[in-house]
Tab-separated table of C-alpha atoms in Angstrom:
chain	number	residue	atom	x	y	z
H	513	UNK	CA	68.118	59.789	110.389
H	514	UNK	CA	71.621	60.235	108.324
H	515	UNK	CA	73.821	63.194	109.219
H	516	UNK	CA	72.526	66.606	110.271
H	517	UNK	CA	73.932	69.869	110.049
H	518	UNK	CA	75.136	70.853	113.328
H	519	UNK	CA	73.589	74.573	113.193
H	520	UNK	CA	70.903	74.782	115.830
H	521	UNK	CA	68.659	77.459	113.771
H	522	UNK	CA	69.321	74.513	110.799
H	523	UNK	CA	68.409	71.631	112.849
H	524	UNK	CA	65.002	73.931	114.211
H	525	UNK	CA	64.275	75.452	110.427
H	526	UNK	CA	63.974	71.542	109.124
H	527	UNK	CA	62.225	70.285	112.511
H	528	UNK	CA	59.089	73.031	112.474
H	529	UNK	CA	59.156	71.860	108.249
H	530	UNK	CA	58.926	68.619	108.903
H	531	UNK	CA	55.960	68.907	111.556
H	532	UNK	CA	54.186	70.913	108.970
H	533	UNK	CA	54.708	67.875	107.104
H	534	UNK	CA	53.017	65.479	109.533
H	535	UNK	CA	50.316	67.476	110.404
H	536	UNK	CA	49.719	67.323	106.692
H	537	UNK	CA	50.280	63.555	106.619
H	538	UNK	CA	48.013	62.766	109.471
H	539	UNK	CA	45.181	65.501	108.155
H	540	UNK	CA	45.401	62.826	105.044
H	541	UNK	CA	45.985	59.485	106.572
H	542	UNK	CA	42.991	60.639	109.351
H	543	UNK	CA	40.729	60.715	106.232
H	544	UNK	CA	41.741	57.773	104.745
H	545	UNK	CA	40.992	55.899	107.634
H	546	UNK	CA	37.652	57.514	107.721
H	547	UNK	CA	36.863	55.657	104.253
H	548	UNK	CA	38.707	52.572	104.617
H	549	UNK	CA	37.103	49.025	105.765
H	550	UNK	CA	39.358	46.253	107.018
H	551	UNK	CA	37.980	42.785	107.318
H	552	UNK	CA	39.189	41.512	110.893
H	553	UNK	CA	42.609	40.350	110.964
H	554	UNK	CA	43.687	36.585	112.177
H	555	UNK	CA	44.218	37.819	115.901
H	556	UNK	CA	40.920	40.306	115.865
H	557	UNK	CA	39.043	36.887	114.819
H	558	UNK	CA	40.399	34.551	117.686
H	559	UNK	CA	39.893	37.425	120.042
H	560	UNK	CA	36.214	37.912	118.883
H	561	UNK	CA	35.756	34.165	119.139
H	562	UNK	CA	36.918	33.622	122.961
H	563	UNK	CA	34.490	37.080	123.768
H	564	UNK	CA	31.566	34.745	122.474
H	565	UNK	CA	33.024	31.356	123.724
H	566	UNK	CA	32.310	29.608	127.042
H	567	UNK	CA	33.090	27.316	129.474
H	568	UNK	CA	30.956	25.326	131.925
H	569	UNK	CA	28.116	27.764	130.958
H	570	UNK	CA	30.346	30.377	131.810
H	571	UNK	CA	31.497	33.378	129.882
H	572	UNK	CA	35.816	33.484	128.721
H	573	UNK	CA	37.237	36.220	130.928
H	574	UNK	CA	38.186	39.010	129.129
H	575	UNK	CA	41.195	38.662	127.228
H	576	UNK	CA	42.488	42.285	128.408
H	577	UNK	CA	41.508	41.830	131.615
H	578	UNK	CA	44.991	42.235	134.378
H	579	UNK	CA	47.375	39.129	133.439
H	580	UNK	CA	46.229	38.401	137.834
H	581	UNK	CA	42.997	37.430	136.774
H	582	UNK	CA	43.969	35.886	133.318
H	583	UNK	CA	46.116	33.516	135.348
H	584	UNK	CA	43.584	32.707	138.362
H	585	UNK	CA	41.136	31.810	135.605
H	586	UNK	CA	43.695	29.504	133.476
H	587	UNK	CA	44.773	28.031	136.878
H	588	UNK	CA	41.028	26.926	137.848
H	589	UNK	CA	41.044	24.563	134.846
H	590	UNK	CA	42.079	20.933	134.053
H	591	UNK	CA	45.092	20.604	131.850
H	592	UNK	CA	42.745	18.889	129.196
H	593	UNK	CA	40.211	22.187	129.494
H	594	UNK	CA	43.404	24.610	129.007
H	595	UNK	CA	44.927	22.618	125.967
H	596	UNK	CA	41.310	22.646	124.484
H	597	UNK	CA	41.046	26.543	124.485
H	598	UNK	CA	44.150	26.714	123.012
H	599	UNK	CA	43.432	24.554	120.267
H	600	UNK	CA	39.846	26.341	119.628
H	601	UNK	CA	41.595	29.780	120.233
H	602	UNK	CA	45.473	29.641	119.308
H	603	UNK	CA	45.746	33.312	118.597
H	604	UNK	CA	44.310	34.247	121.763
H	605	UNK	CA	45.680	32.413	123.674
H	606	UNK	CA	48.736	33.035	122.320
H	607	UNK	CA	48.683	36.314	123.047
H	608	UNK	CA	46.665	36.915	126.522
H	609	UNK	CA	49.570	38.024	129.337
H	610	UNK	CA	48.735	35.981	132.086
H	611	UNK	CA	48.169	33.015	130.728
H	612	UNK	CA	50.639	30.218	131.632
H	613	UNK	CA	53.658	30.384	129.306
H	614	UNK	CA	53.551	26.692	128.224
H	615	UNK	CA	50.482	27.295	127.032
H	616	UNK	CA	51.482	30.175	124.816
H	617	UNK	CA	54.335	28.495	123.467
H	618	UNK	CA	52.102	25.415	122.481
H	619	UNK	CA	48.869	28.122	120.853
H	620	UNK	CA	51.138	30.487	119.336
H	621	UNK	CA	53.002	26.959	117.376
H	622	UNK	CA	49.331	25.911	116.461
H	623	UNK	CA	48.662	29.324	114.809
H	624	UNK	CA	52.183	29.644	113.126
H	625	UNK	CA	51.648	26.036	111.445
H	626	UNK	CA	47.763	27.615	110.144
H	627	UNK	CA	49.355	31.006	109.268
H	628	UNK	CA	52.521	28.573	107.374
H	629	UNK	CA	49.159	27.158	105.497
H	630	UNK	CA	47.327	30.446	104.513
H	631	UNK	CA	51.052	31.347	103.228
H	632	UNK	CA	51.443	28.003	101.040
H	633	UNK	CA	48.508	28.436	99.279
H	634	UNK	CA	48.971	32.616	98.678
H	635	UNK	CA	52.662	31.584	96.978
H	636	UNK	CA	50.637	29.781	94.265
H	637	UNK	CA	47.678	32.572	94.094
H	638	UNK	CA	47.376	33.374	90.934
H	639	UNK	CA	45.610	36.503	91.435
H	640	UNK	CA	48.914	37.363	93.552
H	641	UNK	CA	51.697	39.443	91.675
H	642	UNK	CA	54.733	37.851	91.014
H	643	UNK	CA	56.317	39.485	94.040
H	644	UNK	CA	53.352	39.040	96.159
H	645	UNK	CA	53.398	35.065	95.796
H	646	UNK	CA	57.354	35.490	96.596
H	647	UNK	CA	56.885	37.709	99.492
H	648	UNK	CA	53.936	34.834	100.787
H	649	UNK	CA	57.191	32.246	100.248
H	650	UNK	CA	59.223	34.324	102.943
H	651	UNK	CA	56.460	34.491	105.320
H	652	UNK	CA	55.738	30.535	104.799
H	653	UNK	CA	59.474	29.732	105.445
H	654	UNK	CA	59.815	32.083	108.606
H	655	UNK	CA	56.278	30.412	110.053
H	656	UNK	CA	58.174	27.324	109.031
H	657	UNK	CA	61.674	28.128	110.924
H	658	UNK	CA	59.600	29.675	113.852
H	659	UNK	CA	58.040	25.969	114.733
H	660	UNK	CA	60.999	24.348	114.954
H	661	UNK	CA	61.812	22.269	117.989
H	662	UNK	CA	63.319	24.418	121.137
H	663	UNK	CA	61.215	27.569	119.873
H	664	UNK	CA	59.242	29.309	122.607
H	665	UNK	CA	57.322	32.223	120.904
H	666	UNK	CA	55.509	34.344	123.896
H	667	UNK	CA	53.719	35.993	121.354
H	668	UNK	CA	52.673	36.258	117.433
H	669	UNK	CA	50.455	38.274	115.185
H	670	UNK	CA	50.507	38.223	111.317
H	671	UNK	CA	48.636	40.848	110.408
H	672	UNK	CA	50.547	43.612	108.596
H	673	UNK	CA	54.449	43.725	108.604
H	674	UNK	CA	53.639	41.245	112.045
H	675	UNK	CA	54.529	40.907	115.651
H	676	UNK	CA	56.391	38.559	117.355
H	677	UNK	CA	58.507	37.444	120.900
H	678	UNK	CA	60.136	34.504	121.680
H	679	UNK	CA	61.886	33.148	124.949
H	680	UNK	CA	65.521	32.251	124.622
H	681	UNK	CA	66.368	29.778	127.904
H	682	UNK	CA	63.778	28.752	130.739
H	683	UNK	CA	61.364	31.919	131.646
H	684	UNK	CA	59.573	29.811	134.764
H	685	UNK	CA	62.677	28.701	136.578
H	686	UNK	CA	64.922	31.939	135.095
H	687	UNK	CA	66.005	33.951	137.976
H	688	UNK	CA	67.063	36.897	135.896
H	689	UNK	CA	65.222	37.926	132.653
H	690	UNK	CA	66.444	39.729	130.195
H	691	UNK	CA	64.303	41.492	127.559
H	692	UNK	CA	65.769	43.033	123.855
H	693	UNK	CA	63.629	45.706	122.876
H	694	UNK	CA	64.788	46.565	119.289
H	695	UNK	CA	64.120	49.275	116.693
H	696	UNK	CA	63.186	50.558	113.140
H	697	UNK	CA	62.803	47.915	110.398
H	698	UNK	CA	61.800	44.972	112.679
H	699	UNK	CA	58.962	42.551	111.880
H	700	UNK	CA	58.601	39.007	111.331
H	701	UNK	CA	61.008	39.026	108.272
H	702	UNK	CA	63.408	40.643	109.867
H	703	UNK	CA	63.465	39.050	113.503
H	704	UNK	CA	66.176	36.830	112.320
H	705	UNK	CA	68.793	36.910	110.088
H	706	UNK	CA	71.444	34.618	108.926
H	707	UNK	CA	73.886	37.349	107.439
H	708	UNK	CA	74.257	40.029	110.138
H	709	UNK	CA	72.586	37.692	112.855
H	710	UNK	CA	73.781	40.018	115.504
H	711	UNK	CA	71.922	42.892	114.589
H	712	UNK	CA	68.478	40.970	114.435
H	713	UNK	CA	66.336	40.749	117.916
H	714	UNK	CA	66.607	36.794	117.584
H	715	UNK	CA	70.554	37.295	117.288
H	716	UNK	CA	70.466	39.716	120.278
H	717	UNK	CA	68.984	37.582	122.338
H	718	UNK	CA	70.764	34.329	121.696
H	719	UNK	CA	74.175	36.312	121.755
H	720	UNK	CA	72.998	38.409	125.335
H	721	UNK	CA	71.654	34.777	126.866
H	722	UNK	CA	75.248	33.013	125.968
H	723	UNK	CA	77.183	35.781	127.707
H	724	UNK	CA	74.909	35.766	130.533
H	725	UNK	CA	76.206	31.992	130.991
H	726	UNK	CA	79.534	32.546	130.688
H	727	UNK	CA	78.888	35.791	133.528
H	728	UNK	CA	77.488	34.058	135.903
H	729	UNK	CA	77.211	30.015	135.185
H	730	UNK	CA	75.595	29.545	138.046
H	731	UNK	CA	72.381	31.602	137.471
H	732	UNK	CA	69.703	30.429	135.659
H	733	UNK	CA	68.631	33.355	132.893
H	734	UNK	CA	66.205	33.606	130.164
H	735	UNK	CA	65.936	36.736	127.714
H	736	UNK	CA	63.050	37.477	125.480
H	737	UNK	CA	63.635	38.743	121.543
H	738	UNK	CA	60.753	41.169	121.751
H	739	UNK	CA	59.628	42.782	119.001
H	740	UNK	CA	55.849	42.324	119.698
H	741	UNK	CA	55.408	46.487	119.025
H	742	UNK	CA	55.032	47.944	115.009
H	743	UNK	CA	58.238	49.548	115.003
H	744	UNK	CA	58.696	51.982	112.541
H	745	UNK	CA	59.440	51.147	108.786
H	746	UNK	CA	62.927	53.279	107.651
H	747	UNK	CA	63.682	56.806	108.703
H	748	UNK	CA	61.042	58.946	108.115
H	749	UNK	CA	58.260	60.215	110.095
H	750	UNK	CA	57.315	57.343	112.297
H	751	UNK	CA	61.316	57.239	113.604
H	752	UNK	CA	61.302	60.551	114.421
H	753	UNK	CA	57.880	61.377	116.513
H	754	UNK	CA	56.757	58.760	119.290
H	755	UNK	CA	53.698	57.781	117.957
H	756	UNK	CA	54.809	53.599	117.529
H	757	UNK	CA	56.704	54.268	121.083
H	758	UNK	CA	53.940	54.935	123.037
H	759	UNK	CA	51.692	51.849	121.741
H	760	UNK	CA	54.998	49.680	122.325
H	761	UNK	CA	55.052	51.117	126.210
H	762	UNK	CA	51.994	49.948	126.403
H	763	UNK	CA	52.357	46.403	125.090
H	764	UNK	CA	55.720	45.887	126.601
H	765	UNK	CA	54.066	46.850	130.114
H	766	UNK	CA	51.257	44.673	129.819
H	767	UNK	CA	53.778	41.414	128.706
H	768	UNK	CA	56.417	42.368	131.649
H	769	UNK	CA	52.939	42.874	133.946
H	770	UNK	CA	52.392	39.182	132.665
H	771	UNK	CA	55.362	37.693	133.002
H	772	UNK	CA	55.294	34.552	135.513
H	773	UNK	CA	57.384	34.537	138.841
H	774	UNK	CA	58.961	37.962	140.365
H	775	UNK	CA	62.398	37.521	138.816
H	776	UNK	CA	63.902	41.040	138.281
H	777	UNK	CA	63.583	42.060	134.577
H	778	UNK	CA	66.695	43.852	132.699
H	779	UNK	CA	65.369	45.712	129.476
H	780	UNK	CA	68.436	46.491	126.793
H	781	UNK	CA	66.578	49.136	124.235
H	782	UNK	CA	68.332	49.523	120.968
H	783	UNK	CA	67.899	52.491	118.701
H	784	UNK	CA	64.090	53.512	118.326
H	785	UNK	CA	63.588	51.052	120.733
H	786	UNK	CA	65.070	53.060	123.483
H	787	UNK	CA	61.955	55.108	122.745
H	788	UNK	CA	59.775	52.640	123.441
H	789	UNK	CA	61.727	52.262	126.534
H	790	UNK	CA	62.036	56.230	127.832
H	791	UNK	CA	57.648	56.151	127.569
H	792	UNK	CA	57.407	52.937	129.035
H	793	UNK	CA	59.622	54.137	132.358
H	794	UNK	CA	57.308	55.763	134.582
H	795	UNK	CA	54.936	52.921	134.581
H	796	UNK	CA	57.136	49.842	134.743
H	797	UNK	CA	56.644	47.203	136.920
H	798	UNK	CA	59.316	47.604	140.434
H	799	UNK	CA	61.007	43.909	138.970
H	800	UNK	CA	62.349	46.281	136.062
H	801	UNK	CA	65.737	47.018	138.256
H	802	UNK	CA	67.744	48.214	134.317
H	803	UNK	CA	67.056	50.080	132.235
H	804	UNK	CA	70.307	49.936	129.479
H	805	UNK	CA	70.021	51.778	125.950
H	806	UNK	CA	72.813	51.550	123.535
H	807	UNK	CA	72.472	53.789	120.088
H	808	UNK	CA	69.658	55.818	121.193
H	809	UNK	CA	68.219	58.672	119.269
H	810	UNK	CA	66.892	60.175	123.050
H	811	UNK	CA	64.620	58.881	125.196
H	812	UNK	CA	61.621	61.698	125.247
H	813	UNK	CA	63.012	63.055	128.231
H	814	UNK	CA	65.986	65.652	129.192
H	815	UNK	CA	67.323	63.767	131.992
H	816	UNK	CA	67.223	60.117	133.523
H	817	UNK	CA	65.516	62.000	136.606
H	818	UNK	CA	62.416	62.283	134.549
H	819	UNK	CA	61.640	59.036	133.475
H	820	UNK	CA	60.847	58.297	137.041
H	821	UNK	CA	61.594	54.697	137.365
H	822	UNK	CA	63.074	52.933	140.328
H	823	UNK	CA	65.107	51.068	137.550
H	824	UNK	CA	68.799	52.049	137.227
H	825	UNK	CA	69.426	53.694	133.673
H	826	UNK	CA	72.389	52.977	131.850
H	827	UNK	CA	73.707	54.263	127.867
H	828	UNK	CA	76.632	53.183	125.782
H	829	UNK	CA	77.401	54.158	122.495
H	830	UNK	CA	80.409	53.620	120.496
H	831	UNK	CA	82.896	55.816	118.677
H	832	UNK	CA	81.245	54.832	114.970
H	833	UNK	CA	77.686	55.066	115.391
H	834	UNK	CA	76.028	57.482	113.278
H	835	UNK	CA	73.106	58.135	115.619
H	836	UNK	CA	75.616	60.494	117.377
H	837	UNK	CA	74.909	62.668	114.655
H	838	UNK	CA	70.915	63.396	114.873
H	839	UNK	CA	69.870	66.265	116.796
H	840	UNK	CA	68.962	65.523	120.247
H	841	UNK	CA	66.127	68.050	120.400
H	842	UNK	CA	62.768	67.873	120.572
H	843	UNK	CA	60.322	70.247	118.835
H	844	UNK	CA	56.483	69.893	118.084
H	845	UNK	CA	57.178	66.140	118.804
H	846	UNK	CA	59.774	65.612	116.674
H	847	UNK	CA	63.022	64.479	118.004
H	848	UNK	CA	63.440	62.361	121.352
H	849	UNK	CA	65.119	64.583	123.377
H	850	UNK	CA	68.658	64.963	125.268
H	851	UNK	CA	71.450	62.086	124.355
H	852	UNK	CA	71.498	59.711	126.983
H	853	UNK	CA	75.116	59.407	127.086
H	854	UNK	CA	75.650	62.981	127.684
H	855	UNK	CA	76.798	64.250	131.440
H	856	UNK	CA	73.620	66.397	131.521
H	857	UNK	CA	71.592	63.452	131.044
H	858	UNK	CA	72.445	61.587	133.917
H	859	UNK	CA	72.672	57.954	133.117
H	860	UNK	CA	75.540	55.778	133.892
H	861	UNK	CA	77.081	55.498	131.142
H	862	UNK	CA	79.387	52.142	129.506
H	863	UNK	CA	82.093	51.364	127.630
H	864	UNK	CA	80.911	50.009	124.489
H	865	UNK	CA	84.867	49.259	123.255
H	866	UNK	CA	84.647	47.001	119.955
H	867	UNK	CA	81.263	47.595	118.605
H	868	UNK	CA	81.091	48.743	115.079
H	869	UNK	CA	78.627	50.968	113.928
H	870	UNK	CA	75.113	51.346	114.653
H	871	UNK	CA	73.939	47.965	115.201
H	872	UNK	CA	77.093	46.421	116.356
H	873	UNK	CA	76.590	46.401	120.411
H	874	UNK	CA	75.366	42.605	120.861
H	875	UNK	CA	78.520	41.230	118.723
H	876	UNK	CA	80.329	38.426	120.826
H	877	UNK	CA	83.448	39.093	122.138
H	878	UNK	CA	82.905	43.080	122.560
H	879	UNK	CA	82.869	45.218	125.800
H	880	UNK	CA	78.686	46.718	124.843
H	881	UNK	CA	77.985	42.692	125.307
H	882	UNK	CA	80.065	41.912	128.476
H	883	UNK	CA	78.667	44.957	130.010
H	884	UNK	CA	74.998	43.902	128.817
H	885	UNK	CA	75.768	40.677	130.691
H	886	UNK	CA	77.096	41.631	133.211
H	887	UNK	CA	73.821	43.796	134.056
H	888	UNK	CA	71.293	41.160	133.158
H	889	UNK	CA	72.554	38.850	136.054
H	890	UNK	CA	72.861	41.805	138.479
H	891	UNK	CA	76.257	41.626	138.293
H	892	UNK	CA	77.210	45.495	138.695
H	893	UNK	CA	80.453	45.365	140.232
H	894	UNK	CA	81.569	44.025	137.166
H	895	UNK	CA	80.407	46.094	134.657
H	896	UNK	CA	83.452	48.752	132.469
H	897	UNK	CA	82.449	52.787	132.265
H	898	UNK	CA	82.753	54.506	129.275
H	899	UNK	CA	85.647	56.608	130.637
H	900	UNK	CA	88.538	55.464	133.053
H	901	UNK	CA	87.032	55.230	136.655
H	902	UNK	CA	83.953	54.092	138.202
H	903	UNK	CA	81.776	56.434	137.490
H	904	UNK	CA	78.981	54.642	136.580
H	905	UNK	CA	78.845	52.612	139.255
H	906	UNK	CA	78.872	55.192	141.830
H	907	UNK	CA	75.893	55.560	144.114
H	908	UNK	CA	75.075	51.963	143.861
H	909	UNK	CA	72.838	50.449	146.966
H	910	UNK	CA	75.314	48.118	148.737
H	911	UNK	CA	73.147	45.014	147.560
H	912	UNK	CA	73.495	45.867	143.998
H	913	UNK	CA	76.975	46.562	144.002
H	914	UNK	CA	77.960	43.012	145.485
H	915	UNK	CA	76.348	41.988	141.946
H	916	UNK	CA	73.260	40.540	143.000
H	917	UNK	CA	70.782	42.876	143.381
């Protein structure tokens, strides 16, 4: 997604090319798939294991069964009997919405420290490229890093590029949650950075859950670095169709339909992940009350109307991002439709004063962060429009707009 021309006959001559161009690349990848085995990945393996375990004679419930029942069954056992299926199924367990969140956080650190041991022994594979065994040495120190003390990971998978959410403050006493939902080029390499931090889910988080504090002292957040979706890899075809959005929708549903308590939820969408967000609308659960996207390419729909959510909708985007520059069309599925910032559109839309660039919005000490704050502890009142006036806060309920809906 660089710069387009602005022509609209352009912008339609290289969309309708570049569907010809997937239809040809799914035509191919369909047949590949057709001819291709995998072996079961790690989290395929623990799943297949709990489907044939049991427990007092009984069979597991099933793992995809609604996060209600998941939790009634993890709440009719001993503490012993729960840390004993997570020890025989980390993976799973790891990654079943409804289980209790401890007990994800404890699973998913058993199967980081036996994914940190596959890793150890790949760097000195000798059957391993040279780049392989140092791309095995990244994975092995992020697995390392990512069982540290104070890390609460909600959920991991290694297979591929990988999948991954952590918690950032305390989700079972939080009375406001907060969840990043971040775009293209994110995996477990790339969920935190050291350069750059800010523009990393892990940095997002951290950086939204300390201005949260300083909002609102007094309310007790958490916020959740989720990038437990395959997002898509660069700008090409995957960033441009919604193909990886609407398998996120459906993961991020089924972790916010899992999610303990009945805290309100906040979701800040950046980039591609604003996507994710836009498909995931219309079947969000009611504790979603935001809905903010900052640097989106569109959100699949031509106004906020129509992503019929109870949540409210907000959009920022600053003066330097270059996603203001992609079409906001959509054509044979390419594209993501109308700009969310746009009048049309109908989202209230922020200031996002002092954020640089595309990535930029979660830097401390800028307005796109105060105003992310401000939202995720219901805060409304407080929150700066994009242009002078209050014009996105009008039409708030009376509730919301004494800032804590």
């Amino acid at each position: 997604m660089t710069s387009f021309d602005t022509s609209p006959q352009l912008n339609v001559g290289r969309a309708l090319l570049a569907l010809a161009v997937v239809f040809v690349m799914l035509a191919t990848t369909g047949w590949t798939a057709l001819r291709s085995h995998r072996e079961a990945t790690p989290l395929q393996a623990s799943l297949s294991s709990w489907e044939h375990g049991r427990i007092h004679g009984h069979h597991l419930p099933d793992p995809d069964a609604a996060p209600v029942r998941v939790a009634r069954f993890f709440t009719s056992l001993t503490a012993q009997e729960r840390a004993r299926l997570a020890r025989r199924y980390p993976l799973a367990v790891g990654n079943m919405n409804g289980a209790p969140v401890e007990l994800r956080y404890r699973a998913n650190k058993l199967a980081l420290v036996q994914q940190r041991k596959v890793e150890l022994k790949r760097m000195h594979d000798l059957r391993l490229s040279a780049l392989g065994q140092r791309e095995a040495g990244r994975r092995m120190h992020r697995y390392e890093s990512l069982t540290h003390k104070g890390r609460h990971i909600l959920a991991f998978d290694p297979d591929g590029s990988g999948r991954i959410a952590e918690v950032i403050g305390n989700l079972q006493r939080a009375e406001r949650v907060s969840v990043v939902v971040p775009g293209v080029d994110t995996d477990l390499l790339t969920f935190q950075k050291t350069n750059r931090r800010y523009t990393a889910p892990v940095g997002m988080a951290t950086s939204l859950y300390a201005a949260e504090r300083a909002a609102s002292p007094t309310t007790r957040t958490a916020v959740i670095a989720w990038a437990d979706y395959t997002a898509p890899a660069g700008l090409g075809i995957d960033s441009a169709t919604a193909m990886r959005a609407e398998d996120g929708a459906v993961r991020l549903n089924a972790m916010l339909r899992g999610l303990p308590g009945d805290a309100p939820v906040s979701l800040f969408c950046h980039s591609y992940g604003s996507v994710v967000c836009g498909v995931a609308a219309h079947t969000l659960p009611r504790r979603v009350t935001d809905i903010a996207v900052a640097a989106s390419p569109g959100m699949r729909v031509a106004k906020a109307s129509h992503l019929h959510t109870s949540a409210q909708v907000w959009a920022m985007r600053n003066a330097t991002d270059w996603i203001q520059d992609v079409p906001y069309l959509e054509v044979g599925g390419l594209g993501h439709g109308a700009d969310p910032v746009s009048a049309a559109f109908g989202s209230r839309v922020l200031s996002a004063r002092g954020a640089k660039g595309h990535a930029g919005y979660f830097e401390p000490g800028t307005e796109s962060l105060l105003n992310f704050a401000e939202i995720g502890v219901g805060a409304y009142r407080s929150v700066q429009c994009a242009r002078d006036g209050d014009a996105c806060r009008a039409g708030l309920s009376r509730a919301a707009a004494a800032g804590r809906a």
